[in-house]
PDB file of C-alpha atoms in Angstrom:
ATOM      1  CA  UNK Q   3      47.655 -63.740  40.925  1.00  0.00           C
ATOM      2  CA  UNK Q   4      44.448 -62.529  42.445  1.00  0.00           C
ATOM      3  CA  UNK Q   5      43.585 -58.896  42.736  1.00  0.00           C
ATOM      4  CA  UNK Q   6      42.444 -57.711  46.157  1.00  0.00           C
ATOM      5  CA  UNK Q   7      39.955 -54.859  46.284  1.00  0.00           C
ATOM      6  CA  UNK Q   8      39.304 -52.985  49.486  1.00  0.00           C
ATOM      7  CA  UNK Q   9      36.485 -50.608  50.169  1.00  0.00           C
ATOM      8  CA  UNK Q  10      35.772 -48.346  53.087  1.00  0.00           C
ATOM      9  CA  UNK Q  11      33.125 -45.850  54.062  1.00  0.00           C
ATOM     10  CA  UNK Q  12      34.241 -42.288  54.662  1.00  0.00           C
ATOM     11  CA  UNK Q  13      32.344 -40.965  57.679  1.00  0.00           C
ATOM     12  CA  UNK Q  14      33.667 -37.417  57.531  1.00  0.00           C
ATOM     13  CA  UNK Q  15      30.919 -34.803  57.644  1.00  0.00           C
ATOM     14  CA  UNK Q  16      29.442 -33.569  54.403  1.00  0.00           C
ATOM     15  CA  UNK Q  17      28.249 -29.998  53.916  1.00  0.00           C
ATOM     16  CA  UNK Q  18      24.844 -29.199  55.392  1.00  0.00           C
ATOM     17  CA  UNK Q  19      22.167 -27.675  53.187  1.00  0.00           C
ATOM     18  CA  UNK Q  20      19.076 -25.848  54.473  1.00  0.00           C
ATOM     19  CA  UNK Q  21      15.719 -27.426  53.590  1.00  0.00           C
ATOM     20  CA  UNK Q  22      13.363 -25.453  55.821  1.00  0.00           C
ATOM     21  CA  UNK Q  23      11.597 -28.703  56.821  1.00  0.00           C
ATOM     22  CA  UNK Q  24      11.397 -29.052  60.632  1.00  0.00           C
ATOM     23  CA  UNK Q  25      11.812 -32.843  60.446  1.00  0.00           C
ATOM     24  CA  UNK Q  26      15.047 -32.692  58.458  1.00  0.00           C
ATOM     25  CA  UNK Q  27      18.056 -33.013  60.736  1.00  0.00           C
ATOM     26  CA  UNK Q  28      21.758 -32.964  59.928  1.00  0.00           C
ATOM     27  CA  UNK Q  29      24.198 -34.555  62.352  1.00  0.00           C
ATOM     28  CA  UNK Q  30      27.354 -32.504  62.628  1.00  0.00           C
ATOM     29  CA  UNK Q  31      30.184 -34.451  64.222  1.00  0.00           C
ATOM     30  CA  UNK Q  32      30.728 -38.051  65.237  1.00  0.00           C
ATOM     31  CA  UNK Q  33      27.321 -39.543  65.849  1.00  0.00           C
ATOM     32  CA  UNK Q  34      24.502 -41.616  64.418  1.00  0.00           C
ATOM     33  CA  UNK Q  35      20.747 -41.734  64.824  1.00  0.00           C
ATOM     34  CA  UNK Q  36      19.501 -45.085  66.087  1.00  0.00           C
ATOM     35  CA  UNK Q  37      16.655 -46.622  64.067  1.00  0.00           C
ATOM     36  CA  UNK Q  38      14.700 -49.835  64.566  1.00  0.00           C
ATOM     37  CA  UNK Q  39      15.247 -52.304  61.710  1.00  0.00           C
ATOM     38  CA  UNK Q  40      13.899 -55.818  61.203  1.00  0.00           C
ATOM     39  CA  UNK Q  41      17.164 -57.080  62.729  1.00  0.00           C
ATOM     40  CA  UNK Q  42      17.172 -54.755  65.729  1.00  0.00           C
ATOM     41  CA  UNK Q  43      18.640 -51.298  66.355  1.00  0.00           C
ATOM     42  CA  UNK Q  44      20.905 -49.961  63.616  1.00  0.00           C
ATOM     43  CA  UNK Q  45      22.820 -46.716  63.104  1.00  0.00           C
ATOM     44  CA  UNK Q  46      21.976 -44.215  60.381  1.00  0.00           C
ATOM     45  CA  UNK Q  47      23.061 -40.730  59.315  1.00  0.00           C
ATOM     46  CA  UNK Q  48      19.929 -40.254  57.190  1.00  0.00           C
ATOM     47  CA  UNK Q  49      18.181 -37.250  58.672  1.00  0.00           C
ATOM     48  CA  UNK Q  50      15.190 -36.860  56.349  1.00  0.00           C
ATOM     49  CA  UNK Q  51      12.529 -37.738  58.918  1.00  0.00           C
ATOM     50  CA  UNK Q  52       8.735 -37.770  58.724  1.00  0.00           C
ATOM     51  CA  UNK Q  53       5.783 -38.695  60.923  1.00  0.00           C
ATOM     52  CA  UNK Q  54       4.021 -42.032  60.461  1.00  0.00           C
ATOM     53  CA  UNK Q  55       0.257 -42.583  60.639  1.00  0.00           C
ATOM     54  CA  UNK Q  56       0.311 -42.807  64.450  1.00  0.00           C
ATOM     55  CA  UNK Q  57       2.618 -39.802  64.912  1.00  0.00           C
ATOM     56  CA  UNK Q  58       5.768 -41.914  65.213  1.00  0.00           C
ATOM     57  CA  UNK Q  59       9.010 -40.356  64.011  1.00  0.00           C
ATOM     58  CA  UNK Q  60      10.331 -42.427  61.073  1.00  0.00           C
ATOM     59  CA  UNK Q  61      13.204 -42.221  58.601  1.00  0.00           C
ATOM     60  CA  UNK Q  62      12.867 -42.118  54.802  1.00  0.00           C
ATOM     61  CA  UNK Q  63      12.658 -45.950  54.716  1.00  0.00           C
ATOM     62  CA  UNK Q  64       9.834 -46.108  57.270  1.00  0.00           C
ATOM     63  CA  UNK Q  65      12.027 -47.302  60.168  1.00  0.00           C
ATOM     64  CA  UNK Q  66      11.179 -45.925  63.618  1.00  0.00           C
ATOM     65  CA  UNK Q  67      13.690 -43.385  64.909  1.00  0.00           C
ATOM     66  CA  UNK Q  68      14.501 -44.236  68.503  1.00  0.00           C
ATOM     67  CA  UNK Q  69      14.670 -41.872  71.417  1.00  0.00           C
ATOM     68  CA  UNK Q  70      15.982 -42.484  74.895  1.00  0.00           C
ATOM     69  CA  UNK Q  71      12.549 -43.921  75.814  1.00  0.00           C
ATOM     70  CA  UNK Q  72      12.067 -46.051  72.663  1.00  0.00           C
ATOM     71  CA  UNK Q  73      10.007 -45.163  69.589  1.00  0.00           C
ATOM     72  CA  UNK Q  74       9.273 -41.431  69.483  1.00  0.00           C
ATOM     73  CA  UNK Q  75       5.526 -40.770  69.102  1.00  0.00           C
ATOM     74  CA  UNK Q  76       4.494 -37.134  68.811  1.00  0.00           C
ATOM     75  CA  UNK Q  77       1.132 -35.344  69.035  1.00  0.00           C
ATOM     76  CA  UNK Q  78       0.123 -32.695  66.484  1.00  0.00           C
ATOM     77  CA  UNK Q  79       1.882 -29.363  66.945  1.00  0.00           C
ATOM     78  CA  UNK Q  80       5.009 -27.407  66.140  1.00  0.00           C
ATOM     79  CA  UNK Q  81       8.039 -29.686  66.339  1.00  0.00           C
ATOM     80  CA  UNK Q  82      11.412 -28.428  67.474  1.00  0.00           C
ATOM     81  CA  UNK Q  83      14.588 -30.518  67.642  1.00  0.00           C
ATOM     82  CA  UNK Q  84      17.334 -28.841  69.675  1.00  0.00           C
ATOM     83  CA  UNK Q  85      21.076 -29.053  68.927  1.00  0.00           C
ATOM     84  CA  UNK Q  86      21.328 -31.583  71.798  1.00  0.00           C
ATOM     85  CA  UNK Q  87      18.626 -33.754  70.152  1.00  0.00           C
ATOM     86  CA  UNK Q  88      15.726 -32.933  72.458  1.00  0.00           C
ATOM     87  CA  UNK Q  89      12.368 -33.309  70.675  1.00  0.00           C
ATOM     88  CA  UNK Q  90       9.765 -30.737  71.665  1.00  0.00           C
ATOM     89  CA  UNK Q  91       6.194 -30.197  70.491  1.00  0.00           C
ATOM     90  CA  UNK Q  92       4.760 -26.731  71.187  1.00  0.00           C
ATOM     91  CA  UNK Q  93       7.605 -26.186  73.654  1.00  0.00           C
ATOM     92  CA  UNK Q  94       6.979 -29.390  75.671  1.00  0.00           C
ATOM     93  CA  UNK Q  95       9.772 -32.001  75.650  1.00  0.00           C
ATOM     94  CA  UNK Q  96       8.648 -35.503  74.632  1.00  0.00           C
ATOM     95  CA  UNK Q  97      11.930 -37.361  74.251  1.00  0.00           C
ATOM     96  CA  UNK Q  98      15.520 -36.988  73.176  1.00  0.00           C
ATOM     97  CA  UNK Q  99      16.945 -38.529  70.020  1.00  0.00           C
ATOM     98  CA  UNK Q 100      19.038 -41.584  70.809  1.00  0.00           C
ATOM     99  CA  UNK Q 101      22.421 -40.692  69.356  1.00  0.00           C
ATOM    100  CA  UNK Q 102      25.391 -43.007  69.600  1.00  0.00           C
ATOM    101  CA  UNK Q 103      28.944 -43.089  68.339  1.00  0.00           C
ATOM    102  CA  UNK Q 104      31.687 -45.731  68.289  1.00  0.00           C
ATOM    103  CA  UNK Q 105      34.415 -45.484  70.885  1.00  0.00           C
ATOM    104  CA  UNK Q 106      38.039 -45.387  69.776  1.00  0.00           C
ATOM    105  CA  UNK Q 107      39.016 -48.709  68.225  1.00  0.00           C
ATOM    106  CA  UNK Q 108      35.449 -49.896  67.577  1.00  0.00           C
ATOM    107  CA  UNK Q 109      34.546 -50.774  63.992  1.00  0.00           C
ATOM    108  CA  UNK Q 110      31.302 -50.351  62.084  1.00  0.00           C
ATOM    109  CA  UNK Q 111      29.844 -53.094  59.919  1.00  0.00           C
ATOM    110  CA  UNK Q 112      27.484 -52.319  57.066  1.00  0.00           C
ATOM    111  CA  UNK Q 113      24.011 -53.671  57.796  1.00  0.00           C
ATOM    112  CA  UNK Q 114      22.113 -52.673  54.657  1.00  0.00           C
ATOM    113  CA  UNK Q 115      21.600 -49.499  52.678  1.00  0.00           C
ATOM    114  CA  UNK Q 116      22.894 -46.604  54.787  1.00  0.00           C
ATOM    115  CA  UNK Q 117      22.727 -48.675  57.969  1.00  0.00           C
ATOM    116  CA  UNK Q 118      25.562 -49.740  60.241  1.00  0.00           C
ATOM    117  CA  UNK Q 119      26.000 -51.782  63.380  1.00  0.00           C
ATOM    118  CA  UNK Q 120      28.890 -51.239  65.794  1.00  0.00           C
ATOM    119  CA  UNK Q 121      31.209 -54.127  66.596  1.00  0.00           C
ATOM    120  CA  UNK Q 122      32.682 -52.769  69.764  1.00  0.00           C
ATOM    121  CA  UNK Q 123      32.016 -50.371  72.623  1.00  0.00           C
ATOM    122  CA  UNK Q 124      29.845 -47.321  71.960  1.00  0.00           C
ATOM    123  CA  UNK Q 125      29.158 -43.979  73.591  1.00  0.00           C
ATOM    124  CA  UNK Q 126      25.417 -43.737  74.184  1.00  0.00           C
ATOM    125  CA  UNK Q 127      25.408 -40.024  74.969  1.00  0.00           C
ATOM    126  CA  UNK Q 128      28.051 -38.345  72.819  1.00  0.00           C
ATOM    127  CA  UNK Q 129      27.081 -34.806  73.837  1.00  0.00           C
ATOM    128  CA  UNK Q 130      29.846 -32.487  72.770  1.00  0.00           C
ATOM    129  CA  UNK Q 131      30.781 -34.798  69.876  1.00  0.00           C
ATOM    130  CA  UNK Q 132      27.669 -34.268  67.750  1.00  0.00           C
ATOM    131  CA  UNK Q 133      25.259 -31.403  67.148  1.00  0.00           C
ATOM    132  CA  UNK Q 134      21.829 -31.572  65.533  1.00  0.00           C
ATOM    133  CA  UNK Q 135      20.908 -28.919  62.975  1.00  0.00           C
ATOM    134  CA  UNK Q 136      17.135 -28.802  62.475  1.00  0.00           C
ATOM    135  CA  UNK Q 137      15.918 -27.834  59.016  1.00  0.00           C
ATOM    136  CA  UNK Q 138      19.121 -29.046  57.334  1.00  0.00           C
ATOM    137  CA  UNK Q 139      20.280 -32.212  55.588  1.00  0.00           C
ATOM    138  CA  UNK Q 140      23.814 -33.491  55.263  1.00  0.00           C
ATOM    139  CA  UNK Q 141      25.004 -33.656  51.672  1.00  0.00           C
ATOM    140  CA  UNK Q 142      27.479 -36.109  50.207  1.00  0.00           C
ATOM    141  CA  UNK Q 143      31.051 -35.709  51.439  1.00  0.00           C
ATOM    142  CA  UNK Q 144      32.491 -36.723  48.052  1.00  0.00           C
ATOM    143  CA  UNK Q 145      34.877 -34.186  46.536  1.00  0.00           C
ATOM    144  CA  UNK Q 146      33.940 -34.475  42.863  1.00  0.00           C
ATOM    145  CA  UNK Q 147      37.210 -33.086  41.498  1.00  0.00           C
ATOM    146  CA  UNK Q 148      39.488 -35.351  43.559  1.00  0.00           C
ATOM    147  CA  UNK Q 149      37.263 -38.359  42.828  1.00  0.00           C
ATOM    148  CA  UNK Q 150      37.543 -37.645  39.073  1.00  0.00           C
ATOM    149  CA  UNK Q 151      41.347 -37.253  39.276  1.00  0.00           C
ATOM    150  CA  UNK Q 152      41.611 -40.527  41.209  1.00  0.00           C
ATOM    151  CA  UNK Q 153      39.425 -42.309  38.642  1.00  0.00           C
ATOM    152  CA  UNK Q 154      41.615 -41.039  35.769  1.00  0.00           C
ATOM    153  CA  UNK Q 155      44.772 -42.210  37.597  1.00  0.00           C
ATOM    154  CA  UNK Q 156      43.252 -45.669  38.084  1.00  0.00           C
ATOM    155  CA  UNK Q 157      42.239 -45.834  34.412  1.00  0.00           C
ATOM    156  CA  UNK Q 158      45.773 -44.907  33.288  1.00  0.00           C
ATOM    157  CA  UNK Q 159      47.341 -47.507  35.599  1.00  0.00           C
ATOM    158  CA  UNK Q 160      44.920 -50.133  34.282  1.00  0.00           C
ATOM    159  CA  UNK Q 161      45.803 -49.253  30.666  1.00  0.00           C
ATOM    160  CA  UNK Q 162      49.555 -49.469  31.431  1.00  0.00           C
ATOM    161  CA  UNK Q 163      49.152 -52.914  33.022  1.00  0.00           C
ATOM    162  CA  UNK Q 164      47.013 -54.073  30.100  1.00  0.00           C
ATOM    163  CA  UNK Q 165      49.690 -52.972  27.597  1.00  0.00           C
ATOM    164  CA  UNK Q 166      52.448 -54.750  29.541  1.00  0.00           C
ATOM    165  CA  UNK Q 167      50.397 -57.965  29.578  1.00  0.00           C
ATOM    166  CA  UNK Q 168      49.878 -57.750  25.798  1.00  0.00           C
ATOM    167  CA  UNK Q 169      53.654 -57.227  25.335  1.00  0.00           C
ATOM    168  CA  UNK Q 170      54.470 -60.142  27.658  1.00  0.00           C
ATOM    169  CA  UNK Q 171      52.014 -62.345  25.755  1.00  0.00           C
ATOM    170  CA  UNK Q 172      53.738 -61.453  22.481  1.00  0.00           C
ATOM    171  CA  UNK Q 173      57.159 -62.278  23.952  1.00  0.00           C
ATOM    172  CA  UNK Q 174      55.900 -65.656  25.213  1.00  0.00           C
ATOM    173  CA  UNK Q 175      54.396 -66.369  21.794  1.00  0.00           C
ATOM    174  CA  UNK Q 176      57.768 -65.641  20.159  1.00  0.00           C
ATOM    175  CA  UNK Q 177      59.597 -67.852  22.646  1.00  0.00           C
ATOM    176  CA  UNK Q 178      57.174 -70.721  22.184  1.00  0.00           C
ATOM    177  CA  UNK Q 179      56.945 -70.603  18.395  1.00  0.00           C
ATOM    178  CA  UNK Q 180      60.260 -69.316  17.068  1.00  0.00           C
ATOM    179  CA  UNK Q 181      63.140 -69.801  19.502  1.00  0.00           C
ATOM    180  CA  UNK Q 182      64.602 -73.255  19.338  1.00  0.00           C
ATOM    181  CA  UNK Q 183      63.073 -74.010  15.929  1.00  0.00           C
ATOM    182  CA  UNK Q 184      65.416 -76.198  13.971  1.00  0.00           C
ATOM    183  CA  UNK Q 185      66.029 -75.367  10.334  1.00  0.00           C
TER     184      UNK Q 185
END
């Protein structure tokens, strides 16, 4: 018998934590930033952004963060990112973050570390479904206590199965070596 293992990514929101950095953004709700990878546009929830050498907005892996007009390139100045994703420098709007979300029934396929690609229809302007919080980062959504309880339950189930296999092996050994022995 083969054991089947399934894994899934939990996309529920994690808690947001203030960082005070103007280029940190937390996405609250159903939405993803769109970044440019070597294989084309990909979705990301990683909101720790910085500016590249030419003023381009990039993620923590150096991928360009896309706006509605393509790569977002900003001049020096005070950067503000509104809850709707508009990117302003000294009060002047330069672009709007390209935020997308899967429509009902669409699946997401993993496309690398913290990157996904949709395999179905998407909403390209999910206003009302996602809000940007500037100066915050989204933390892990893992509930440590429930994860620990689940791990202990799995360990106990594994131990019980292991014991039953050892018992079954002993029974088979007895059957093979002692039952039916003549004399």
